[in-house]
């Protein structure tokens, strides 16, 4: 994820920024909830990316604001942790591919 405006895969940058601003109270509440449950490393950007890539990847434009808020509040810690785990694996795999390429160039 690049920058603080969040994930770019679902909407254009303007729509993404506006929607994130509208949903900020719900995102802050969910972030606080996770922290109270002991998930101290949770971030707003991480939550946003998780929601965009997991809950809203199919036709988000058709969802109403209250449905998006409901999606935020229904996100479980296990869903979020699974997202982070999969993202970590993907980043590690991409890094492994890059390392392999560099090693081949050196040898």
Tab-separated table of N, CA and C in Angstrom:
chain	number	residue	atom	x	y	z
A	1	UNK	N	0.848	-1.164	0.000
A	1	UNK	CA	0.000	0.000	0.000
A	1	UNK	C	0.887	1.218	0.000
A	2	UNK	N	0.642	2.107	-0.889
A	2	UNK	CA	1.467	3.305	-1.003
A	2	UNK	C	0.722	4.498	-0.460
A	3	UNK	N	1.347	5.179	0.485
A	3	UNK	CA	0.778	6.422	0.986
A	3	UNK	C	-0.332	6.218	1.984
A	4	UNK	N	-0.766	7.321	2.589
A	4	UNK	CA	-1.765	7.269	3.631
A	4	UNK	C	-3.191	7.276	3.141
A	5	UNK	N	-3.420	7.502	1.852
A	5	UNK	CA	-4.785	7.541	1.363
A	5	UNK	C	-5.372	6.164	1.148
A	6	UNK	N	-4.536	5.145	1.223
A	6	UNK	CA	-5.065	3.798	1.223
A	6	UNK	C	-5.004	3.080	-0.096
A	7	UNK	N	-5.692	2.014	-0.101
A	7	UNK	CA	-5.708	1.056	-1.187
A	7	UNK	C	-6.329	1.660	-2.433
A	8	UNK	N	-5.698	1.425	-3.594
A	8	UNK	CA	-6.177	2.023	-4.840
A	8	UNK	C	-6.930	1.041	-5.718
A	9	UNK	N	-7.059	-0.204	-5.289
A	9	UNK	CA	-7.592	-1.237	-6.160
A	9	UNK	C	-9.086	-1.199	-6.406
A	10	UNK	N	-9.853	-0.491	-5.595
A	10	UNK	CA	-11.301	-0.551	-5.705
A	10	UNK	C	-11.872	0.669	-6.399
A	11	UNK	N	-11.504	1.845	-5.950
A	11	UNK	CA	-12.045	3.083	-6.487
A	11	UNK	C	-10.907	3.965	-6.959
A	12	UNK	N	-11.247	5.055	-7.639
A	12	UNK	CA	-10.252	6.049	-7.984
A	12	UNK	C	-9.799	6.779	-6.726
A	13	UNK	N	-8.727	7.528	-6.853
A	13	UNK	CA	-8.152	8.201	-5.688
A	13	UNK	C	-9.131	9.166	-5.009
A	14	UNK	N	-9.859	9.966	-5.789
A	14	UNK	CA	-10.795	10.915	-5.185
A	14	UNK	C	-11.921	10.216	-4.444
A	15	UNK	N	-12.504	9.202	-5.081
A	15	UNK	CA	-13.583	8.458	-4.446
A	15	UNK	C	-13.083	7.764	-3.189
A	16	UNK	N	-11.883	7.195	-3.274
A	16	UNK	CA	-11.276	6.498	-2.151
A	16	UNK	C	-11.093	7.453	-0.971
A	17	UNK	N	-10.529	8.613	-1.224
A	17	UNK	CA	-10.267	9.590	-0.163
A	17	UNK	C	-11.578	10.058	0.472
A	18	UNK	N	-12.567	10.383	-0.340
A	18	UNK	CA	-13.848	10.863	0.176
A	18	UNK	C	-14.544	9.792	1.007
A	19	UNK	N	-14.535	8.571	0.485
A	19	UNK	CA	-15.193	7.489	1.192
A	19	UNK	C	-14.489	7.192	2.515
A	20	UNK	N	-13.176	7.205	2.489
A	20	UNK	CA	-12.415	6.947	3.723
A	20	UNK	C	-12.717	8.022	4.770
A	21	UNK	N	-12.829	9.269	4.339
A	21	UNK	CA	-13.179	10.347	5.271
A	21	UNK	C	-14.560	10.109	5.873
A	22	UNK	N	-15.518	9.702	5.055
A	22	UNK	CA	-16.866	9.443	5.548
A	22	UNK	C	-16.891	8.282	6.540
A	23	UNK	N	-16.057	7.292	6.295
A	23	UNK	CA	-16.049	6.088	7.125
A	23	UNK	C	-15.084	6.169	8.314
A	24	UNK	N	-14.392	7.286	8.457
A	24	UNK	CA	-13.363	7.416	9.492
A	24	UNK	C	-13.868	7.113	10.899
A	25	UNK	N	-15.037	7.601	11.320
A	25	UNK	CA	-15.489	7.263	12.684
A	25	UNK	C	-15.641	5.755	12.901
A	26	UNK	N	-16.159	5.053	11.928
A	26	UNK	CA	-16.306	3.600	12.054
A	26	UNK	C	-14.942	2.906	12.050
A	27	UNK	N	-14.032	3.379	11.206
A	27	UNK	CA	-12.678	2.813	11.173
A	27	UNK	C	-11.954	3.035	12.498
A	28	UNK	N	-12.080	4.237	13.052
A	28	UNK	CA	-11.449	4.529	14.343
A	28	UNK	C	-12.029	3.643	15.435
A	29	UNK	N	-13.329	3.446	15.411
A	29	UNK	CA	-13.980	2.603	16.403
A	29	UNK	C	-13.487	1.158	16.300
A	30	UNK	N	-13.380	0.647	15.085
A	30	UNK	CA	-12.911	-0.731	14.885
A	30	UNK	C	-11.457	-0.860	15.305
A	31	UNK	N	-10.658	0.133	14.998
A	31	UNK	CA	-9.247	0.129	15.398
A	31	UNK	C	-9.140	0.112	16.925
A	32	UNK	N	-9.922	0.936	17.592
A	32	UNK	CA	-9.939	0.969	19.063
A	32	UNK	C	-10.387	-0.385	19.632
A	33	UNK	N	-11.406	-0.976	19.013
A	33	UNK	CA	-11.907	-2.281	19.466
A	33	UNK	C	-10.803	-3.340	19.404
A	34	UNK	N	-10.100	-3.397	18.273
A	34	UNK	CA	-9.033	-4.383	18.118
A	34	UNK	C	-7.927	-4.154	19.148
A	35	UNK	N	-7.604	-2.908	19.396
A	35	UNK	CA	-6.555	-2.601	20.388
A	35	UNK	C	-6.986	-3.030	21.786
A	36	UNK	N	-8.264	-2.813	22.120
A	36	UNK	CA	-8.778	-3.252	23.424
A	36	UNK	C	-8.725	-4.770	23.560
A	37	UNK	N	-8.834	-5.469	22.435
A	37	UNK	CA	-8.769	-6.930	22.440
A	37	UNK	C	-7.335	-7.450	22.429
A	38	UNK	N	-6.368	-6.523	22.430
A	38	UNK	CA	-4.970	-6.922	22.501
A	38	UNK	C	-4.219	-6.892	21.185
A	39	UNK	N	-4.864	-6.489	20.111
A	39	UNK	CA	-4.207	-6.389	18.806
A	39	UNK	C	-3.598	-4.983	18.687
A	40	UNK	N	-2.483	-4.787	19.359
A	40	UNK	CA	-1.910	-3.447	19.491
A	40	UNK	C	-1.246	-2.942	18.221
A	41	UNK	N	-0.949	-3.815	17.291
A	41	UNK	CA	-0.264	-3.402	16.066
A	41	UNK	C	-1.233	-3.023	14.938
A	42	UNK	N	-2.520	-3.036	15.206
A	42	UNK	CA	-3.499	-2.700	14.172
A	42	UNK	C	-3.328	-1.246	13.758
A	43	UNK	N	-3.464	-0.990	12.461
A	43	UNK	CA	-3.370	0.371	11.935
A	43	UNK	C	-4.603	0.694	11.112
A	44	UNK	N	-4.869	1.974	10.978
A	44	UNK	CA	-6.000	2.406	10.149
A	44	UNK	C	-5.753	2.001	8.693
A	45	UNK	N	-4.521	2.185	8.226
A	45	UNK	CA	-4.190	1.809	6.849
A	45	UNK	C	-4.352	0.311	6.636
A	46	UNK	N	-3.938	-0.475	7.623
A	46	UNK	CA	-4.082	-1.926	7.521
A	46	UNK	C	-5.541	-2.346	7.470
A	47	UNK	N	-6.362	-1.738	8.322
A	47	UNK	CA	-7.801	-2.032	8.297
A	47	UNK	C	-8.408	-1.659	6.947
A	48	UNK	N	-8.055	-0.474	6.462
A	48	UNK	CA	-8.606	0.003	5.193
A	48	UNK	C	-8.225	-0.943	4.047
A	49	UNK	N	-6.961	-1.323	4.006
A	49	UNK	CA	-6.500	-2.217	2.952
A	49	UNK	C	-7.202	-3.574	3.039
A	50	UNK	N	-7.364	-4.068	4.247
A	50	UNK	CA	-8.060	-5.341	4.453
A	50	UNK	C	-9.502	-5.258	3.950
A	51	UNK	N	-10.200	-4.227	4.348
A	51	UNK	CA	-11.593	-4.067	3.925
A	51	UNK	C	-11.712	-3.928	2.410
A	52	UNK	N	-10.818	-3.135	1.821
A	52	UNK	CA	-10.871	-2.921	0.370
A	52	UNK	C	-10.580	-4.204	-0.402
A	53	UNK	N	-9.648	-4.997	0.095
A	53	UNK	CA	-9.254	-6.178	-0.668
A	53	UNK	C	-10.088	-7.405	-0.327
A	54	UNK	N	-10.710	-7.431	0.839
A	54	UNK	CA	-11.483	-8.599	1.252
A	54	UNK	C	-12.993	-8.403	1.141
A	55	UNK	N	-13.500	-7.397	1.780
A	55	UNK	CA	-14.949	-7.213	1.882
A	55	UNK	C	-15.534	-6.483	0.679
A	56	UNK	N	-14.758	-5.579	0.080
A	56	UNK	CA	-15.321	-4.693	-0.936
A	56	UNK	C	-14.772	-4.944	-2.327
A	57	UNK	N	-14.170	-6.061	-2.568
A	57	UNK	CA	-13.562	-6.277	-3.886
A	57	UNK	C	-14.590	-6.550	-4.984
A	58	UNK	N	-15.783	-6.963	-4.609
A	58	UNK	CA	-16.818	-7.245	-5.603
A	58	UNK	C	-17.887	-6.160	-5.592
A	59	UNK	N	-17.912	-5.351	-6.618
A	59	UNK	CA	-18.925	-4.313	-6.831
A	59	UNK	C	-19.161	-3.389	-5.641
A	60	UNK	N	-18.113	-2.725	-5.156
A	60	UNK	CA	-18.293	-1.834	-4.006
A	60	UNK	C	-19.152	-0.628	-4.318
A	61	UNK	N	-19.194	-0.226	-5.583
A	61	UNK	CA	-19.976	0.958	-5.952
A	61	UNK	C	-21.471	0.732	-5.715
A	62	UNK	N	-21.880	-0.527	-5.672
A	62	UNK	CA	-23.289	-0.832	-5.458
A	62	UNK	C	-23.683	-0.811	-3.990
A	63	UNK	N	-22.702	-0.742	-3.109
A	63	UNK	CA	-23.000	-0.752	-1.673
A	63	UNK	C	-23.371	0.642	-1.189
A	64	UNK	N	-24.294	0.670	-0.275
A	64	UNK	CA	-24.688	1.927	0.362
A	64	UNK	C	-23.762	2.165	1.558
A	65	UNK	N	-23.715	3.416	2.011
A	65	UNK	CA	-22.822	3.784	3.094
A	65	UNK	C	-23.068	2.927	4.340
A	66	UNK	N	-24.328	2.695	4.670
A	66	UNK	CA	-24.624	1.905	5.874
A	66	UNK	C	-24.140	0.465	5.725
A	67	UNK	N	-24.113	-0.055	4.487
A	67	UNK	CA	-23.594	-1.407	4.270
A	67	UNK	C	-22.076	-1.450	4.463
A	68	UNK	N	-21.405	-0.401	4.030
A	68	UNK	CA	-19.957	-0.316	4.222
A	68	UNK	C	-19.620	-0.210	5.703
A	69	UNK	N	-20.394	0.579	6.449
A	69	UNK	CA	-20.187	0.699	7.891
A	69	UNK	C	-20.418	-0.657	8.556
A	70	UNK	N	-21.455	-1.351	8.139
A	70	UNK	CA	-21.727	-2.683	8.677
A	70	UNK	C	-20.564	-3.636	8.393
A	71	UNK	N	-19.992	-3.548	7.204
A	71	UNK	CA	-18.828	-4.382	6.868
A	71	UNK	C	-17.660	-4.087	7.805
A	72	UNK	N	-17.458	-2.824	8.117
A	72	UNK	CA	-16.370	-2.453	9.029
A	72	UNK	C	-16.607	-3.079	10.400
A	73	UNK	N	-17.812	-2.913	10.925
A	73	UNK	CA	-18.105	-3.409	12.267
A	73	UNK	C	-18.152	-4.936	12.325
A	74	UNK	N	-18.389	-5.589	11.203
A	74	UNK	CA	-18.436	-7.053	11.210
A	74	UNK	C	-17.069	-7.697	10.976
A	75	UNK	N	-16.046	-6.901	10.683
A	75	UNK	CA	-14.703	-7.444	10.484
A	75	UNK	C	-14.190	-8.021	11.800
A	76	UNK	N	-13.820	-9.288	11.772
A	76	UNK	CA	-13.342	-9.942	12.995
A	76	UNK	C	-11.820	-9.871	13.075
A	77	UNK	N	-11.297	-9.987	14.277
A	77	UNK	CA	-9.840	-10.027	14.414
A	77	UNK	C	-9.208	-11.163	13.610
A	78	UNK	N	-9.871	-12.302	13.554
A	78	UNK	CA	-9.300	-13.427	12.793
A	78	UNK	C	-9.260	-13.125	11.294
A	79	UNK	N	-10.272	-12.436	10.765
A	79	UNK	CA	-10.240	-12.042	9.351
A	79	UNK	C	-9.080	-11.086	9.083
A	80	UNK	N	-8.905	-10.136	9.991
A	80	UNK	CA	-7.832	-9.152	9.838
A	80	UNK	C	-6.468	-9.830	9.930
A	81	UNK	N	-6.305	-10.729	10.891
A	81	UNK	CA	-5.027	-11.420	11.048
A	81	UNK	C	-4.746	-12.325	9.843
A	82	UNK	N	-5.765	-12.963	9.298
A	82	UNK	CA	-5.589	-13.789	8.102
A	82	UNK	C	-5.142	-12.919	6.930
A	83	UNK	N	-5.750	-11.750	6.798
A	83	UNK	CA	-5.353	-10.814	5.747
A	83	UNK	C	-3.883	-10.436	5.892
A	84	UNK	N	-3.476	-10.066	7.122
A	84	UNK	CA	-2.085	-9.677	7.352
A	84	UNK	C	-1.123	-10.825	7.059
A	85	UNK	N	-1.517	-12.034	7.431
A	85	UNK	CA	-0.681	-13.208	7.174
A	85	UNK	C	-0.512	-13.435	5.678
A	86	UNK	N	-1.604	-13.383	4.946
A	86	UNK	CA	-1.532	-13.596	3.494
A	86	UNK	C	-0.735	-12.489	2.817
A	87	UNK	N	-0.914	-11.259	3.259
A	87	UNK	CA	-0.155	-10.140	2.698
A	87	UNK	C	1.337	-10.331	2.960
A	88	UNK	N	1.662	-10.783	4.154
A	88	UNK	CA	3.058	-11.033	4.505
A	88	UNK	C	3.656	-12.126	3.626
A	89	UNK	N	2.909	-13.207	3.422
A	89	UNK	CA	3.385	-14.290	2.550
A	89	UNK	C	3.619	-13.800	1.130
A	90	UNK	N	2.693	-12.998	0.629
A	90	UNK	CA	2.832	-12.476	-0.734
A	90	UNK	C	4.046	-11.564	-0.850
A	91	UNK	N	4.250	-10.722	0.157
A	91	UNK	CA	5.406	-9.824	0.138
A	91	UNK	C	6.701	-10.612	0.246
A	92	UNK	N	6.678	-11.653	1.061
A	92	UNK	CA	7.868	-12.491	1.211
A	92	UNK	C	8.168	-13.215	-0.094
A	93	UNK	N	7.127	-13.738	-0.744
A	93	UNK	CA	7.318	-14.437	-2.024
A	93	UNK	C	7.867	-13.481	-3.077
A	94	UNK	N	7.356	-12.263	-3.108
A	94	UNK	CA	7.854	-11.271	-4.065
A	94	UNK	C	9.308	-10.943	-3.758
A	95	UNK	N	9.641	-10.854	-2.475
A	95	UNK	CA	11.021	-10.595	-2.079
A	95	UNK	C	11.937	-11.751	-2.430
A	96	UNK	N	11.433	-12.976	-2.273
A	96	UNK	CA	12.220	-14.158	-2.634
A	96	UNK	C	12.506	-14.178	-4.131
A	97	UNK	N	11.515	-13.803	-4.939
A	97	UNK	CA	11.702	-13.743	-6.389
A	97	UNK	C	12.761	-12.709	-6.746
A	98	UNK	N	12.716	-11.569	-6.074
A	98	UNK	CA	13.690	-10.504	-6.325
A	98	UNK	C	15.084	-10.955	-5.903
A	99	UNK	N	15.192	-11.618	-4.779
A	99	UNK	CA	16.482	-12.120	-4.305
A	99	UNK	C	17.048	-13.140	-5.282
A	100	UNK	N	16.201	-14.026	-5.766
A	100	UNK	CA	16.634	-15.031	-6.737
A	100	UNK	C	17.138	-14.359	-8.016
A	101	UNK	N	16.450	-13.330	-8.471
A	101	UNK	CA	16.857	-12.622	-9.680
A	101	UNK	C	18.229	-11.956	-9.487
A	102	UNK	N	18.419	-11.330	-8.344
A	102	UNK	CA	19.695	-10.657	-8.057
A	102	UNK	C	20.826	-11.675	-7.982
A	103	UNK	N	20.564	-12.795	-7.334
A	103	UNK	CA	21.591	-13.835	-7.234
A	103	UNK	C	21.969	-14.381	-8.611
A	104	UNK	N	20.994	-14.561	-9.468
A	104	UNK	CA	21.276	-15.048	-10.824
A	104	UNK	C	22.125	-14.043	-11.593
A	105	UNK	N	21.832	-12.752	-11.397
A	105	UNK	CA	22.612	-11.717	-12.070
A	105	UNK	C	24.063	-11.706	-11.582
A	106	UNK	N	24.243	-11.969	-10.290
A	106	UNK	CA	25.592	-11.965	-9.724
A	106	UNK	C	26.406	-13.187	-10.128
A	107	UNK	N	25.744	-14.287	-10.347
A	107	UNK	CA	26.445	-15.535	-10.684
A	107	UNK	C	26.481	-15.725	-12.149
